[in-house]
PDB file of C-alpha atoms and ligand atoms in Angstrom:
ATOM      1  CA  UNK A 138      -2.348  -5.513 -18.117  1.00 86.00           C
ATOM      2  CA  UNK A 139       0.107  -4.905 -15.166  1.00 91.00           C
ATOM      3  CA  UNK A 140      -1.089  -4.697 -11.695  1.00 93.00           C
ATOM      4  CA  UNK A 141       1.755  -3.151  -9.344  1.00 94.00           C
ATOM      5  CA  UNK A 142       1.995  -1.301  -6.363  1.00 97.00           C
ATOM      6  CA  UNK A 143       3.617   2.608  -5.283  1.00 97.00           C
ATOM      7  CA  UNK A 144       5.518   3.659  -2.846  1.00 97.00           C
ATOM      8  CA  UNK A 145       3.144   5.799  -1.301  1.00 98.00           C
ATOM      9  CA  UNK A 146       2.770   5.395   1.981  1.00 98.00           C
ATOM     10  CA  UNK A 147      -0.075   7.567   2.646  1.00 98.00           C
ATOM     11  CA  UNK A 148      -2.767   6.612   4.415  1.00 97.00           C
ATOM     12  CA  UNK A 149      -0.846   3.011   5.325  1.00 98.00           C
ATOM     13  CA  UNK A 150      -0.908   1.711   8.512  1.00 98.00           C
ATOM     14  CA  UNK A 151       2.655   0.096   8.941  1.00 98.00           C
ATOM     15  CA  UNK A 152       3.438  -1.898  12.148  1.00 98.00           C
ATOM     16  CA  UNK A 153       7.177  -2.912  12.560  1.00 98.00           C
ATOM     17  CA  UNK A 154       8.258  -5.559  15.014  1.00 99.00           C
ATOM     18  CA  UNK A 155      11.725  -5.277  16.123  1.00 98.00           C
ATOM     19  CA  UNK A 156      13.769  -7.429  18.078  1.00 98.00           C
ATOM     20  CA  UNK A 157      16.435  -6.263  20.801  1.00 98.00           C
ATOM     21  CA  UNK A 158      19.064  -9.018  20.429  1.00 97.00           C
ATOM     22  CA  UNK A 159      21.922  -7.362  18.565  1.00 97.00           C
ATOM     23  CA  UNK A 160      20.082  -4.385  19.592  1.00 98.00           C
ATOM     24  CA  UNK A 161      22.911  -1.751  18.268  1.00 98.00           C
ATOM     25  CA  UNK A 162      22.488  -3.201  14.494  1.00 98.00           C
ATOM     26  CA  UNK A 163      18.253  -3.389  15.163  1.00 98.00           C
ATOM     27  CA  UNK A 164      18.374  -0.120  16.285  1.00 98.00           C
ATOM     28  CA  UNK A 165      19.717   0.844  12.613  1.00 98.00           C
ATOM     29  CA  UNK A 166      17.483  -1.261  11.147  1.00 98.00           C
ATOM     30  CA  UNK A 167      14.426   0.268  12.847  1.00 98.00           C
ATOM     31  CA  UNK A 168      15.666   3.709  11.707  1.00 98.00           C
ATOM     32  CA  UNK A 169      16.452   3.247   8.274  1.00 98.00           C
ATOM     33  CA  UNK A 170      12.588   1.633   7.957  1.00 98.00           C
ATOM     34  CA  UNK A 171      11.375   4.837   9.809  1.00 98.00           C
ATOM     35  CA  UNK A 172      12.618   6.981   7.653  1.00 98.00           C
ATOM     36  CA  UNK A 173      11.975   4.818   4.582  1.00 98.00           C
ATOM     37  CA  UNK A 174       8.150   5.448   5.601  1.00 98.00           C
ATOM     38  CA  UNK A 175       8.387   8.957   6.615  1.00 98.00           C
ATOM     39  CA  UNK A 176       9.677   9.476   3.319  1.00 98.00           C
ATOM     40  CA  UNK A 177       7.227   7.680   0.886  1.00 98.00           C
ATOM     41  CA  UNK A 178       4.447   9.725   3.062  1.00 98.00           C
ATOM     42  CA  UNK A 179       3.519   7.438   6.304  1.00 98.00           C
ATOM     43  CA  UNK A 180       2.367   9.681   9.103  1.00 98.00           C
ATOM     44  CA  UNK A 181       3.706   8.748  12.342  1.00 98.00           C
ATOM     45  CA  UNK A 182       0.303   7.992  13.874  1.00 98.00           C
ATOM     46  CA  UNK A 183       0.128   5.425  11.637  1.00 98.00           C
ATOM     47  CA  UNK A 184       3.144   3.847  12.332  1.00 98.00           C
ATOM     48  CA  UNK A 185       3.310   1.114  15.988  1.00 98.00           C
ATOM     49  CA  UNK A 186       6.748  -0.441  17.166  1.00 98.00           C
ATOM     50  CA  UNK A 187       6.679  -3.346  18.914  1.00 98.00           C
ATOM     51  CA  UNK A 188       9.421  -5.001  20.448  1.00 98.00           C
ATOM     52  CA  UNK A 189      10.148  -8.511  21.021  1.00 98.00           C
ATOM     53  CA  UNK A 190      13.581 -10.216  22.458  1.00 98.00           C
ATOM     54  CA  UNK A 191      14.970 -11.713  19.561  1.00 97.00           C
ATOM     55  CA  UNK A 192      14.300 -12.655  16.014  1.00 98.00           C
ATOM     56  CA  UNK A 193      12.754 -16.143  17.444  1.00 98.00           C
ATOM     57  CA  UNK A 194      10.034 -14.398  18.870  1.00 98.00           C
ATOM     58  CA  UNK A 195       8.901 -12.031  15.555  1.00 98.00           C
ATOM     59  CA  UNK A 196       6.411 -14.173  13.996  1.00 98.00           C
ATOM     60  CA  UNK A 197       4.278 -14.241  16.552  1.00 98.00           C
ATOM     61  CA  UNK A 198       4.097 -11.041  17.485  1.00 98.00           C
ATOM     62  CA  UNK A 199       3.287 -10.106  13.690  1.00 98.00           C
ATOM     63  CA  UNK A 200       0.499 -12.658  13.586  1.00 98.00           C
ATOM     64  CA  UNK A 201      -1.289 -11.354  16.535  1.00 98.00           C
ATOM     65  CA  UNK A 202      -0.500  -7.561  15.055  1.00 98.00           C
ATOM     66  CA  UNK A 203      -1.588  -8.249  12.038  1.00 98.00           C
ATOM     67  CA  UNK A 204      -4.748 -10.072  13.312  1.00 98.00           C
ATOM     68  CA  UNK A 205      -6.368  -6.428  14.872  1.00 96.00           C
ATOM     69  CA  UNK A 206      -7.524  -5.783  10.971  1.00 95.00           C
ATOM     70  CA  UNK A 207      -5.608  -2.472  11.731  1.00 97.00           C
ATOM     71  CA  UNK A 208      -2.414  -3.127   9.810  1.00 98.00           C
ATOM     72  CA  UNK A 209      -1.730  -3.303   6.320  1.00 98.00           C
ATOM     73  CA  UNK A 210       1.314  -3.852   6.757  1.00 98.00           C
ATOM     74  CA  UNK A 211       4.135  -5.583   9.074  1.00 98.00           C
ATOM     75  CA  UNK A 212       7.975  -5.184   9.041  1.00 99.00           C
ATOM     76  CA  UNK A 213       9.781  -7.412  10.223  1.00 99.00           C
ATOM     77  CA  UNK A 214      13.304  -6.485  11.731  1.00 98.00           C
ATOM     78  CA  UNK A 215      16.284  -8.156  13.570  1.00 98.00           C
ATOM     79  CA  UNK A 216      19.522  -9.794  13.077  1.00 97.00           C
ATOM     80  CA  UNK A 217      21.292 -12.749  13.383  1.00 97.00           C
ATOM     81  CA  UNK A 218      24.903 -13.459  13.541  1.00 96.00           C
ATOM     82  CA  UNK A 219      25.962 -17.079  13.313  1.00 94.00           C
ATOM     83  CA  UNK A 220      28.020 -18.240  15.976  1.00 82.00           C
ATOM     84  CA  UNK A 221      29.652 -21.617  16.662  1.00 75.00           C
ATOM     85  CA  UNK A 222      26.646 -23.617  17.225  1.00 79.00           C
ATOM     86  CA  UNK A 223      23.692 -24.732  14.956  1.00 83.00           C
ATOM     87  CA  UNK A 224      21.377 -22.193  16.584  1.00 88.00           C
ATOM     88  CA  UNK A 225      21.324 -19.333  13.989  1.00 91.00           C
ATOM     89  CA  UNK A 226      19.975 -21.632  11.756  1.00 92.00           C
ATOM     90  CA  UNK A 227      17.348 -22.703  13.580  1.00 96.00           C
ATOM     91  CA  UNK A 228      15.854 -19.161  14.682  1.00 97.00           C
ATOM     92  CA  UNK A 229      16.683 -18.352  10.797  1.00 97.00           C
ATOM     93  CA  UNK A 230      14.527 -20.871   9.807  1.00 97.00           C
ATOM     94  CA  UNK A 231      11.820 -20.284  12.315  1.00 98.00           C
ATOM     95  CA  UNK A 232      11.462 -16.718  11.618  1.00 98.00           C
ATOM     96  CA  UNK A 233      11.647 -17.209   7.954  1.00 98.00           C
ATOM     97  CA  UNK A 234       8.695 -19.815   8.093  1.00 98.00           C
ATOM     98  CA  UNK A 235       7.113 -18.353  10.886  1.00 98.00           C
ATOM     99  CA  UNK A 236       7.092 -14.897   8.836  1.00 98.00           C
ATOM    100  CA  UNK A 237       5.598 -16.489   5.691  1.00 98.00           C
ATOM    101  CA  UNK A 238       2.753 -18.687   7.463  1.00 98.00           C
ATOM    102  CA  UNK A 239       1.866 -15.217   9.662  1.00 98.00           C
ATOM    103  CA  UNK A 240       1.194 -13.636   6.415  1.00 98.00           C
ATOM    104  CA  UNK A 241      -0.530 -16.364   4.480  1.00 98.00           C
ATOM    105  CA  UNK A 242      -2.772 -16.716   7.769  1.00 98.00           C
ATOM    106  CA  UNK A 243      -3.666 -13.299   7.896  1.00 98.00           C
ATOM    107  CA  UNK A 244      -3.522 -12.049   4.423  1.00 97.00           C
ATOM    108  CA  UNK A 245      -1.211  -9.093   5.228  1.00 98.00           C
ATOM    109  CA  UNK A 246       2.067  -8.233   3.997  1.00 98.00           C
ATOM    110  CA  UNK A 247       5.189  -8.992   6.223  1.00 98.00           C
ATOM    111  CA  UNK A 248       8.589  -8.047   5.073  1.00 98.00           C
ATOM    112  CA  UNK A 249      12.026  -9.896   5.784  1.00 98.00           C
ATOM    113  CA  UNK A 250      13.823  -7.401   7.342  1.00 98.00           C
ATOM    114  CA  UNK A 251      15.857 -10.203   9.354  1.00 98.00           C
ATOM    115  CA  UNK A 252      19.659 -10.060   8.403  1.00 98.00           C
ATOM    116  CA  UNK A 253      21.324 -13.543   8.657  1.00 97.00           C
ATOM    117  CA  UNK A 254      24.938 -12.902   8.544  1.00 97.00           C
ATOM    118  CA  UNK A 255      28.934 -14.219   9.519  1.00 95.00           C
ATOM    119  CA  UNK A 256      29.986 -11.449  11.255  1.00 95.00           C
ATOM    120  CA  UNK A 257      29.084  -8.247  13.908  1.00 96.00           C
ATOM    121  CA  UNK A 258      30.788  -6.291  10.364  1.00 97.00           C
ATOM    122  CA  UNK A 259      28.183  -7.816   7.797  1.00 97.00           C
ATOM    123  CA  UNK A 260      25.542  -7.190   9.927  1.00 98.00           C
ATOM    124  CA  UNK A 261      27.132  -3.056   9.956  1.00 98.00           C
ATOM    125  CA  UNK A 262      27.588  -3.017   6.172  1.00 98.00           C
ATOM    126  CA  UNK A 263      23.587  -3.779   6.018  1.00 98.00           C
ATOM    127  CA  UNK A 264      22.671  -1.230   8.137  1.00 98.00           C
ATOM    128  CA  UNK A 265      23.955   1.658   7.239  1.00 98.00           C
ATOM    129  CA  UNK A 266      22.223   5.408   7.260  1.00 97.00           C
ATOM    130  CA  UNK A 267      21.551   5.084   3.644  1.00 95.00           C
ATOM    131  CA  UNK A 268      19.149   3.624   1.269  1.00 93.00           C
ATOM    132  CA  UNK A 269      21.119   0.683   1.492  1.00 96.00           C
ATOM    133  CA  UNK A 270      20.003  -0.127   4.916  1.00 98.00           C
ATOM    134  CA  UNK A 271      17.615  -3.639   4.825  1.00 98.00           C
ATOM    135  CA  UNK A 272      15.167  -1.968   7.436  1.00 98.00           C
ATOM    136  CA  UNK A 273      14.933   0.853   4.725  1.00 98.00           C
ATOM    137  CA  UNK A 274      14.587  -2.054   1.569  1.00 98.00           C
ATOM    138  CA  UNK A 275      11.814  -4.064   3.994  1.00 98.00           C
ATOM    139  CA  UNK A 276       9.950  -1.058   4.816  1.00 98.00           C
ATOM    140  CA  UNK A 277       9.690  -0.429   0.958  1.00 98.00           C
ATOM    141  CA  UNK A 278       8.687  -3.795  -0.204  1.00 98.00           C
ATOM    142  CA  UNK A 279       6.425  -3.761   2.722  1.00 98.00           C
ATOM    143  CA  UNK A 280       4.717  -0.195   1.075  1.00 98.00           C
ATOM    144  CA  UNK A 281       5.008  -1.538  -2.202  1.00 98.00           C
ATOM    145  CA  UNK A 282       2.910  -5.292  -1.570  1.00 98.00           C
ATOM    146  CA  UNK A 283       0.293  -3.290   0.880  1.00 98.00           C
ATOM    147  CA  UNK A 284      -0.235  -0.929  -2.077  1.00 98.00           C
ATOM    148  CA  UNK A 285      -0.264  -3.551  -4.995  1.00 97.00           C
ATOM    149  CA  UNK A 286      -3.147  -5.877  -2.569  1.00 97.00           C
ATOM    150  CA  UNK A 287      -5.055  -3.064  -1.962  1.00 95.00           C
ATOM    151  CA  UNK A 288      -5.711  -2.802  -5.521  1.00 94.00           C
ATOM    152  CA  UNK A 289      -5.844  -6.459  -6.285  1.00 94.00           C
ATOM    153  CA  UNK A 290      -8.596  -6.746  -3.549  1.00 94.00           C
ATOM    154  CA  UNK A 291     -10.871  -3.967  -5.005  1.00 92.00           C
ATOM    155  CA  UNK A 292     -10.413  -5.672  -8.403  1.00 87.00           C
ATOM    156  CA  UNK A 293     -11.358  -8.898  -6.732  1.00 74.00           C
ATOM    157  CA  UNK A 294     -14.457  -7.388  -4.963  1.00 73.00           C
ATOM    158  CA  UNK A 295     -15.490  -5.662  -8.249  1.00 60.00           C
ATOM    159  CA  UNK A 296     -15.549  -9.556  -9.724  1.00 63.00           C
ATOM    160  CA  UNK A 297     -17.049 -11.222  -6.956  1.00 52.00           C
TER     161      UNK A 297
HETATM  162  C1  DLZ B 565      19.459 -16.997  21.601  1.00 83.87           C
HETATM  163  C2  DLZ B 565      19.470 -16.325  20.313  1.00 83.87           C
HETATM  164  C3  DLZ B 565      20.921 -16.443  19.751  1.00 83.87           C
HETATM  165  C4  DLZ B 565      21.841 -17.388  20.409  1.00 83.87           C
HETATM  166  N1  DLZ B 565      21.090 -15.557  18.683  1.00 83.87           N
HETATM  167  C5  DLZ B 565      20.052 -14.751  18.556  1.00 83.87           C
HETATM  168  C6  DLZ B 565      20.397 -13.812  17.447  1.00 83.87           C
HETATM  169  O1  DLZ B 565      22.131 -13.992  16.833  1.00 83.87           O
HETATM  170  N2  DLZ B 565      19.882 -12.699  16.280  1.00 83.87           N
HETATM  171  C7  DLZ B 565      18.091 -12.717  17.667  1.00 83.87           C
HETATM  172  O2  DLZ B 565      17.595 -11.961  16.885  1.00 83.87           O
HETATM  173  N3  DLZ B 565      17.789 -14.106  18.616  1.00 83.87           N
HETATM  174  C8  DLZ B 565      19.077 -14.579  19.086  1.00 83.87           C
HETATM  175  N4  DLZ B 565      18.519 -15.315  19.925  1.00 83.87           N
HETATM  176  C9  DLZ B 565      17.657 -15.373  20.921  1.00 83.87           C
HETATM  177  C10 DLZ B 565      16.182 -15.863  20.096  1.00 83.87           C
HETATM  178  O3  DLZ B 565      16.260 -15.482  18.744  1.00 83.87           O
HETATM  179  C11 DLZ B 565      15.298 -16.352  20.717  1.00 83.87           C
HETATM  180  O4  DLZ B 565      15.079 -14.583  21.648  1.00 83.87           O
HETATM  181  C12 DLZ B 565      16.058 -16.799  22.487  1.00 83.87           C
HETATM  182  O5  DLZ B 565      15.861 -18.295  22.019  1.00 83.87           O
HETATM  183  C13 DLZ B 565      14.144 -16.833  23.279  1.00 83.87           C
HETATM  184  O6  DLZ B 565      13.234 -18.007  22.696  1.00 83.87           O
END
């Protein structure tokens, strides 16, 4: 038996957690994510946007949003551009581990839409206004996970 999610976002409540650092890029990721959600049938009133200063702050906001019990998936959006110091590595690692831990702690799927690039040019190439936009991709992953988990939980509930 194969159990998989769908790309139907009707009825799903989704929170975007968006970092303001490198806002010129993260705004494009946000647009891409919103377009993916709308294209999949999500309603405006079911979508929330939480802004945080930088990618480092994303995990805590994602965990608190998910802890309300009123969110089916979280889409984490940020942009880390490598500089001359190891700051990039610390923030990227903290964000990735923090989001993983937040999803595990809450049971709410969290998509990783944080770019980690060597340059602004690379970041722009991943934030185009089409389906290659990483915000679009992250939102799509969130929908698939939320719908898959709904089915999985219903199935497990029948067994219990
Ligand atoms: C400090 C910092 C630096 C140097 N670079 C980035 C970045 O490329 N992308 C990003 O999202 N945030 C960056 N930040 C900010 C941190 O994520 C965080 O907001 C601050 O360290 C305050 O906790």
